[in-house]
C-alpha positions as a Markdown table, in Angstrom:
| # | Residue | x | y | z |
|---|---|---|---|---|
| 1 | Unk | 0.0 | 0.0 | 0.0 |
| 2 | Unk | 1.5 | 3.6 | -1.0 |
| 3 | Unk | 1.7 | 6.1 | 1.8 |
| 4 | Unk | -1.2 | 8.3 | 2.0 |
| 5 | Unk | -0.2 | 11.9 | 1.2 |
| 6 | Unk | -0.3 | 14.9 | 3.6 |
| 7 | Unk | -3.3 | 17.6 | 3.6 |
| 8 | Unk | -2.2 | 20.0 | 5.8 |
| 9 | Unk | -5.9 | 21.8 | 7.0 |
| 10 | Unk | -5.8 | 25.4 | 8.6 |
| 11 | Unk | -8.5 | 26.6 | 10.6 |
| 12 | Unk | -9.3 | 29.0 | 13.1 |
| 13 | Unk | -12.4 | 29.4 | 15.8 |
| 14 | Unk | -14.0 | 31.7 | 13.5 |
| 15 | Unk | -15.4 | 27.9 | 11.8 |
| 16 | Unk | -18.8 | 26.7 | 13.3 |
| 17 | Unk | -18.9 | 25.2 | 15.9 |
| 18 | Unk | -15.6 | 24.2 | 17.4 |
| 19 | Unk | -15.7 | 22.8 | 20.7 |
| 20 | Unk | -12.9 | 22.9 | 23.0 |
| 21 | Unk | -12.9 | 20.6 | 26.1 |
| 22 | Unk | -9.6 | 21.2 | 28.1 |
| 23 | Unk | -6.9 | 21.3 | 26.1 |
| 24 | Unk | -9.2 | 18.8 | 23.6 |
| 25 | Unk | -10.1 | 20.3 | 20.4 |
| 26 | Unk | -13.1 | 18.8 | 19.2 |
| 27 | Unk | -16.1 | 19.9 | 17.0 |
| 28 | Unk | -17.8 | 19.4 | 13.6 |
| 29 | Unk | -14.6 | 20.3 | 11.1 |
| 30 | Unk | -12.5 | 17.2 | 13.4 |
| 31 | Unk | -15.1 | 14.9 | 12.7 |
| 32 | Unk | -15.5 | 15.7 | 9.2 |
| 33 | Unk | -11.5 | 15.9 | 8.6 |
| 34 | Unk | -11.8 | 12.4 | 10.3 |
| 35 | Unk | -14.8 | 10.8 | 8.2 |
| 36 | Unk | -12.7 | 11.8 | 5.3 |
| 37 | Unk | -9.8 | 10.5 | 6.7 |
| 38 | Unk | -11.7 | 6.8 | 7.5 |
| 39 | Unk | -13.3 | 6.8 | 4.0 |
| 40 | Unk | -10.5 | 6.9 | 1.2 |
| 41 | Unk | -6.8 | 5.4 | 1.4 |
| 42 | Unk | -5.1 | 8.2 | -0.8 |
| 43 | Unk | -4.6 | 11.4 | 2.0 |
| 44 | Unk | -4.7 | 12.3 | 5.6 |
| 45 | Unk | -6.2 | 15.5 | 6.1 |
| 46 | Unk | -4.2 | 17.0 | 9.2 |
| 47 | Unk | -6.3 | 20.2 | 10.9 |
| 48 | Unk | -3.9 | 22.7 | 12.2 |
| 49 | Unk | -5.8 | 25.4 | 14.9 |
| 50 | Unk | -4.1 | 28.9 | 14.4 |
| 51 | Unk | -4.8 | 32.2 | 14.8 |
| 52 | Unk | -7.1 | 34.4 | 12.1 |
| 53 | Unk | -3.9 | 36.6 | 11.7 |
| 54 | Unk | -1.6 | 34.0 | 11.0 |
| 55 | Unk | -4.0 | 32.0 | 8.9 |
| 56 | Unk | -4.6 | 34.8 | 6.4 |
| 57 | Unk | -0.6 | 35.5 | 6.5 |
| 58 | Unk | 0.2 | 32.5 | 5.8 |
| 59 | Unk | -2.1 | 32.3 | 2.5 |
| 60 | Unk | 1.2 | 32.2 | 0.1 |
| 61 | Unk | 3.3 | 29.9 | 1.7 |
| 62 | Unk | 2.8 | 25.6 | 1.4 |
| 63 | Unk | 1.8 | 25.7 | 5.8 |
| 64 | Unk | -1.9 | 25.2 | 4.5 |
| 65 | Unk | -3.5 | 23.1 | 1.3 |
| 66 | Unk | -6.9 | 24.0 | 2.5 |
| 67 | Unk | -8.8 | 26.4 | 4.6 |
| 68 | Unk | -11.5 | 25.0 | 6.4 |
| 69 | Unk | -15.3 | 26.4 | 6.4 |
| 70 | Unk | -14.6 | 29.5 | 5.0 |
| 71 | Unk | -16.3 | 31.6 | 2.2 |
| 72 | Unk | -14.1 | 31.7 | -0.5 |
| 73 | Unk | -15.2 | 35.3 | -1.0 |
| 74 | Unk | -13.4 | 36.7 | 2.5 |
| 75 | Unk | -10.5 | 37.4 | 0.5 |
| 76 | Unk | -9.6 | 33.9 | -0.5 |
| 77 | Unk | -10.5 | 34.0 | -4.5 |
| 78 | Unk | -8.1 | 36.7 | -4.9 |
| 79 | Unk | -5.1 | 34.4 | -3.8 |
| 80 | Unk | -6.2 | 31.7 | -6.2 |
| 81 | Unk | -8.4 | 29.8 | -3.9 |
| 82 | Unk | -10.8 | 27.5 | -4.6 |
| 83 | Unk | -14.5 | 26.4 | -3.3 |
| 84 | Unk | -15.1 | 23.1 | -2.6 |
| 85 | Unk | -19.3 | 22.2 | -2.3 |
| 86 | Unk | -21.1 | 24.6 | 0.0 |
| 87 | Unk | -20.7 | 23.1 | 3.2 |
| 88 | Unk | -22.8 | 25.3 | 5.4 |
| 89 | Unk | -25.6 | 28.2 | 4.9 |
| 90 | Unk | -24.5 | 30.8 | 7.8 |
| 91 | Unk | -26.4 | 33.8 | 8.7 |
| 92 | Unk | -25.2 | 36.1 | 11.4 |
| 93 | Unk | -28.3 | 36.4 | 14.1 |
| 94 | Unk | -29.1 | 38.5 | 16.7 |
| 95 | Unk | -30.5 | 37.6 | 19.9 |
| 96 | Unk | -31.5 | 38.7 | 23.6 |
| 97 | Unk | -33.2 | 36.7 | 26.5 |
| 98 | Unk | -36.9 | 36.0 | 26.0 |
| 99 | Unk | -38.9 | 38.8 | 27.9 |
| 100 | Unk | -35.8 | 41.3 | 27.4 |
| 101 | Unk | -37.7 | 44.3 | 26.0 |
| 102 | Unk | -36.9 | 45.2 | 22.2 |
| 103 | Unk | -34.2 | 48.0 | 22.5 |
| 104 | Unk | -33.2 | 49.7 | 19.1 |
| 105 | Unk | -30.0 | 48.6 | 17.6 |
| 106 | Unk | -28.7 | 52.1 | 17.4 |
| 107 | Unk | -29.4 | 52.2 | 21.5 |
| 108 | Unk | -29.0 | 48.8 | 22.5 |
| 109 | Unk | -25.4 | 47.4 | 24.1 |
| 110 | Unk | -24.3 | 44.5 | 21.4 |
| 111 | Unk | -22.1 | 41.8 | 22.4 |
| 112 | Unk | -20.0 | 40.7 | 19.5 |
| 113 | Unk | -16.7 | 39.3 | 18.8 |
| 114 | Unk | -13.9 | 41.2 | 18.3 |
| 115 | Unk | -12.2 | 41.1 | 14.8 |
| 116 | Unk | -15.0 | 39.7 | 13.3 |
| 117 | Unk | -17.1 | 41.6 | 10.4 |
| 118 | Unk | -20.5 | 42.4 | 10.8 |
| 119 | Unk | -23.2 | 44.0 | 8.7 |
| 120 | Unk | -23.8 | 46.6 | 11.7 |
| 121 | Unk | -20.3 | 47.8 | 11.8 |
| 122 | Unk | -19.8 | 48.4 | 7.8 |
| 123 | Unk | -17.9 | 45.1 | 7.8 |
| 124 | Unk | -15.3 | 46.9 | 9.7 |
| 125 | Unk | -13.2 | 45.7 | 12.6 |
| 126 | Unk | -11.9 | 48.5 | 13.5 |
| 127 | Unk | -15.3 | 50.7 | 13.3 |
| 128 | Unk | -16.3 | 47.7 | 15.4 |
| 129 | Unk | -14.0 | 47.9 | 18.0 |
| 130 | Unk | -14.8 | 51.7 | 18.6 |
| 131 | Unk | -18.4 | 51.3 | 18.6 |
| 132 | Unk | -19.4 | 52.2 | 22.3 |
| 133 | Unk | -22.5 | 50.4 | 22.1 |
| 134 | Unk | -20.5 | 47.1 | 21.6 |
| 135 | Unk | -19.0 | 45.1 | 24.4 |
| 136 | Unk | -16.0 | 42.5 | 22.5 |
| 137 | Unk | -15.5 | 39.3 | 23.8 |
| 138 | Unk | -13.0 | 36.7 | 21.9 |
| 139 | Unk | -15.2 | 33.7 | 21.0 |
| 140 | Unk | -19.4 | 33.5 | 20.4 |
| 141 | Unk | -19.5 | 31.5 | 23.7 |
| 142 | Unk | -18.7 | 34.4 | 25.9 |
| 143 | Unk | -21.0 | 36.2 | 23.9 |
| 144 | Unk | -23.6 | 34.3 | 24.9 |
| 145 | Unk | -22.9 | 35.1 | 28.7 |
| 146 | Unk | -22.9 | 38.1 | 28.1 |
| 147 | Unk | -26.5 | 37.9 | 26.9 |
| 148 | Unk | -27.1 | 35.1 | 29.8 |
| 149 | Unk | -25.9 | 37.2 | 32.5 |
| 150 | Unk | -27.5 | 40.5 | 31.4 |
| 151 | Unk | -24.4 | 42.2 | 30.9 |
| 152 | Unk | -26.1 | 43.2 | 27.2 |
| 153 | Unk | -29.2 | 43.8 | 25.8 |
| 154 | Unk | -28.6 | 41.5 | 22.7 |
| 155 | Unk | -25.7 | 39.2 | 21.1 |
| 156 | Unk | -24.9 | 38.6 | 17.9 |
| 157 | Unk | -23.5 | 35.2 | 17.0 |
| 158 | Unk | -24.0 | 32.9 | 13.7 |
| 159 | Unk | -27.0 | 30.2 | 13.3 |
| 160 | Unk | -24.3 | 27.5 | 13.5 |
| 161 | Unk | -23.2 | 28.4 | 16.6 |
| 162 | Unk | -27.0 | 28.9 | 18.2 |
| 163 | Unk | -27.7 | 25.6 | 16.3 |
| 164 | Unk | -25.2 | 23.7 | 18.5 |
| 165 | Unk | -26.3 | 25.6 | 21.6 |
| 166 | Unk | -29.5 | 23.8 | 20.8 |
| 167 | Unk | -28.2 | 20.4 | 21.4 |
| 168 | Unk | -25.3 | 21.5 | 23.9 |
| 169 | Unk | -27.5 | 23.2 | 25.7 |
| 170 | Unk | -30.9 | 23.2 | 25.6 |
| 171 | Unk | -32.2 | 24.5 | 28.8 |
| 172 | Unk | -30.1 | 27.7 | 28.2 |
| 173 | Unk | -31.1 | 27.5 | 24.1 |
| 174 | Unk | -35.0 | 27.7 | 25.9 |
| 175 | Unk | -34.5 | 31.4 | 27.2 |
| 176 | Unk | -33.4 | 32.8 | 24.4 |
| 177 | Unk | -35.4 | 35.1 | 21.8 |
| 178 | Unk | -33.8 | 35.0 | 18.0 |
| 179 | Unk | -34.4 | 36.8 | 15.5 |
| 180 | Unk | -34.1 | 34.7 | 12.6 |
| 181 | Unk | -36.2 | 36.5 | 9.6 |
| 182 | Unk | -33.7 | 39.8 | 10.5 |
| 183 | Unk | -30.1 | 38.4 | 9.8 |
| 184 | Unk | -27.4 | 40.8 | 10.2 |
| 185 | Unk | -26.2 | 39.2 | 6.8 |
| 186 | Unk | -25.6 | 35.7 | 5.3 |
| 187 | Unk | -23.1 | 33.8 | 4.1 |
| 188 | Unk | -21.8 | 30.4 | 2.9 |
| 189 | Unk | -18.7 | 28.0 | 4.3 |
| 190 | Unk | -16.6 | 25.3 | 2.2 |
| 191 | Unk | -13.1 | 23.7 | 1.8 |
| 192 | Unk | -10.8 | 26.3 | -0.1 |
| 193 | Unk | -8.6 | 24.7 | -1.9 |
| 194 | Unk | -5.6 | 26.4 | -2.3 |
| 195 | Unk | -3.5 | 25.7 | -6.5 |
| 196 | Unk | -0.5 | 24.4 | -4.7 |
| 197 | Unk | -2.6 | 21.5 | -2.6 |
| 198 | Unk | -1.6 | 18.0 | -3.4 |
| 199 | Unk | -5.7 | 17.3 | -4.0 |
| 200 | Unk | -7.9 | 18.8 | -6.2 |
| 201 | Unk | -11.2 | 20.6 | -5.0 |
| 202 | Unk | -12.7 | 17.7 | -7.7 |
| 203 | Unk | -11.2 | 15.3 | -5.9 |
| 204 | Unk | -12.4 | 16.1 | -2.8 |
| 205 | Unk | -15.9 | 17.0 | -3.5 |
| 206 | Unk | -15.9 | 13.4 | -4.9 |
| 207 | Unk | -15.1 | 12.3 | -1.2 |
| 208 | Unk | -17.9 | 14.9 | 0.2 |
| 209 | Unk | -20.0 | 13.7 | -2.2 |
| 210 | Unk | -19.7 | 10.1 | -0.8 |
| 211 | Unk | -19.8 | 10.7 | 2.7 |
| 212 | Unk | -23.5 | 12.8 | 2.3 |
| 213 | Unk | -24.2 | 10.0 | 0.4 |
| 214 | Unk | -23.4 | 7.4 | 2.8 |
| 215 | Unk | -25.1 | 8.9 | 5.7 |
| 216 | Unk | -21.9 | 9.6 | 7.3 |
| 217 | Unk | -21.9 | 13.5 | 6.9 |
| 218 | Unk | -25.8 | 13.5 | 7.9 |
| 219 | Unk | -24.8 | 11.8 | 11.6 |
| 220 | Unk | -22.2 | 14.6 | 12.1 |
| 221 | Unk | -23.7 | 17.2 | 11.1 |
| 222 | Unk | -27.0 | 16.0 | 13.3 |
| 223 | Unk | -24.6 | 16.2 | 16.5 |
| 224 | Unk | -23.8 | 19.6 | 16.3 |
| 225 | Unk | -28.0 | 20.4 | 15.1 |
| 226 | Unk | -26.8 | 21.9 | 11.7 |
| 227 | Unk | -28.8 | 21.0 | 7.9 |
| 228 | Unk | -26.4 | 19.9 | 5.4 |
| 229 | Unk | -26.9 | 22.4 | 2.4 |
| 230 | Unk | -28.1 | 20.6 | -0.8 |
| 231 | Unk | -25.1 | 19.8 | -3.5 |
């Protein structure tokens, strides 16, 4: 038997939802990188969790073949990147705790994470972080304490996320209110595959291909409360 050849995978806690327990990293891109892993003989796709900044730094040098659960169109078309099948239909949602009266967004305190880009803040991280309305916190977890605890009026956080709060936790899931017919915007995540990767983004939406065909990718995907998008 050959040796299987290395897919070196890079992905950040900006992908939904990635779990951490200790100093475990678990979630829905490990199980997936390891169903693909199980179901062919010809590559073992390795994750690698880094920082945003060093991922997009990083985008012109061999350290990454792919980019996991990205849209290709947050820069990564420009630097020859690829889109596998669309993995994931994300929309950006706000919530608050049920009973919480409605506060304008203009007036209400926003808990949101910090780098990220948001409709509300011209896609801007910087207008973001100087937004006085708008408390930062470094993950979508904490900024659902925030909204837990009172500490805002409303969070922001994608339907991935809240989707896996639904199964993770579904007595806190219970007291929230979201507002899912007003997205702050939308989006959509895949594989990018990058032209120097040693496997084609055919090749490997053949493999996606047969794990939603097998089941597999349904079973995941049902842990974690998330649709698989149609392709």
């Amino acid at each position: 038997m050959s040796a299987r050849t290395i897919v070196n995978v890079g992905l950040t806690s900006i992908q939904p939802p990635l779990v951490f327990s200790g100093s475990e990293e678990r979630g829905l891109i490990y199980d997936v990188l390891a169903a693909l892993n199980d179901h062919q003989d010809d590559f073992t796709f390795t994750p690698s969790l880094v920082p945003a900044k060093r991922l997009l730094a990083n985008h012109q040098t061999d350290d990454f073949h792919l980019i996991a659960y990205n849209d290709v169109l947050w820069g990564w078309a420009q630097r020859g990147g690829k889109p596998s099948v669309n993995l994931t239909n994300g929309k950006d949602l706000f919530f608050q705790l049920k009973g919480t009266a409605q506060t304008r967004e203009a007036t209400a305190q926003i808990g949101a994470v910090m780098g990220f880009h948001y409709a509300f803040s011209d896609f801007d991280a910087e207008k973001l972080g100087s937004m006085p309305n708008v408390s930062l916190v470094s993950n979508e977890s904490g900024v659902l304490k925030l909204v837990e605890y009172g500490r805002v009026d409303k969070g922001i956080a994608s339907e991935t996320f809240l989707n896996w709060v639904s199964v993770s936790e579904p007595e806190v899931y219970a007291k929230l209110q979201i507002f899912a017919d007003q997205p702050d915007h939308t989006y959509n995540r895949q594989f990018v595959v990058f032209p120097y990767a040693p496997i084609t983004v055919e090749q490997l939406n053949i493999y996606l291909r047969g794990l939603k065909a097998s089941g597999v990718l349904g079973e995941i995907y049902a842990k974690y409360g998330i649709e698989i998008p149609d392709f």
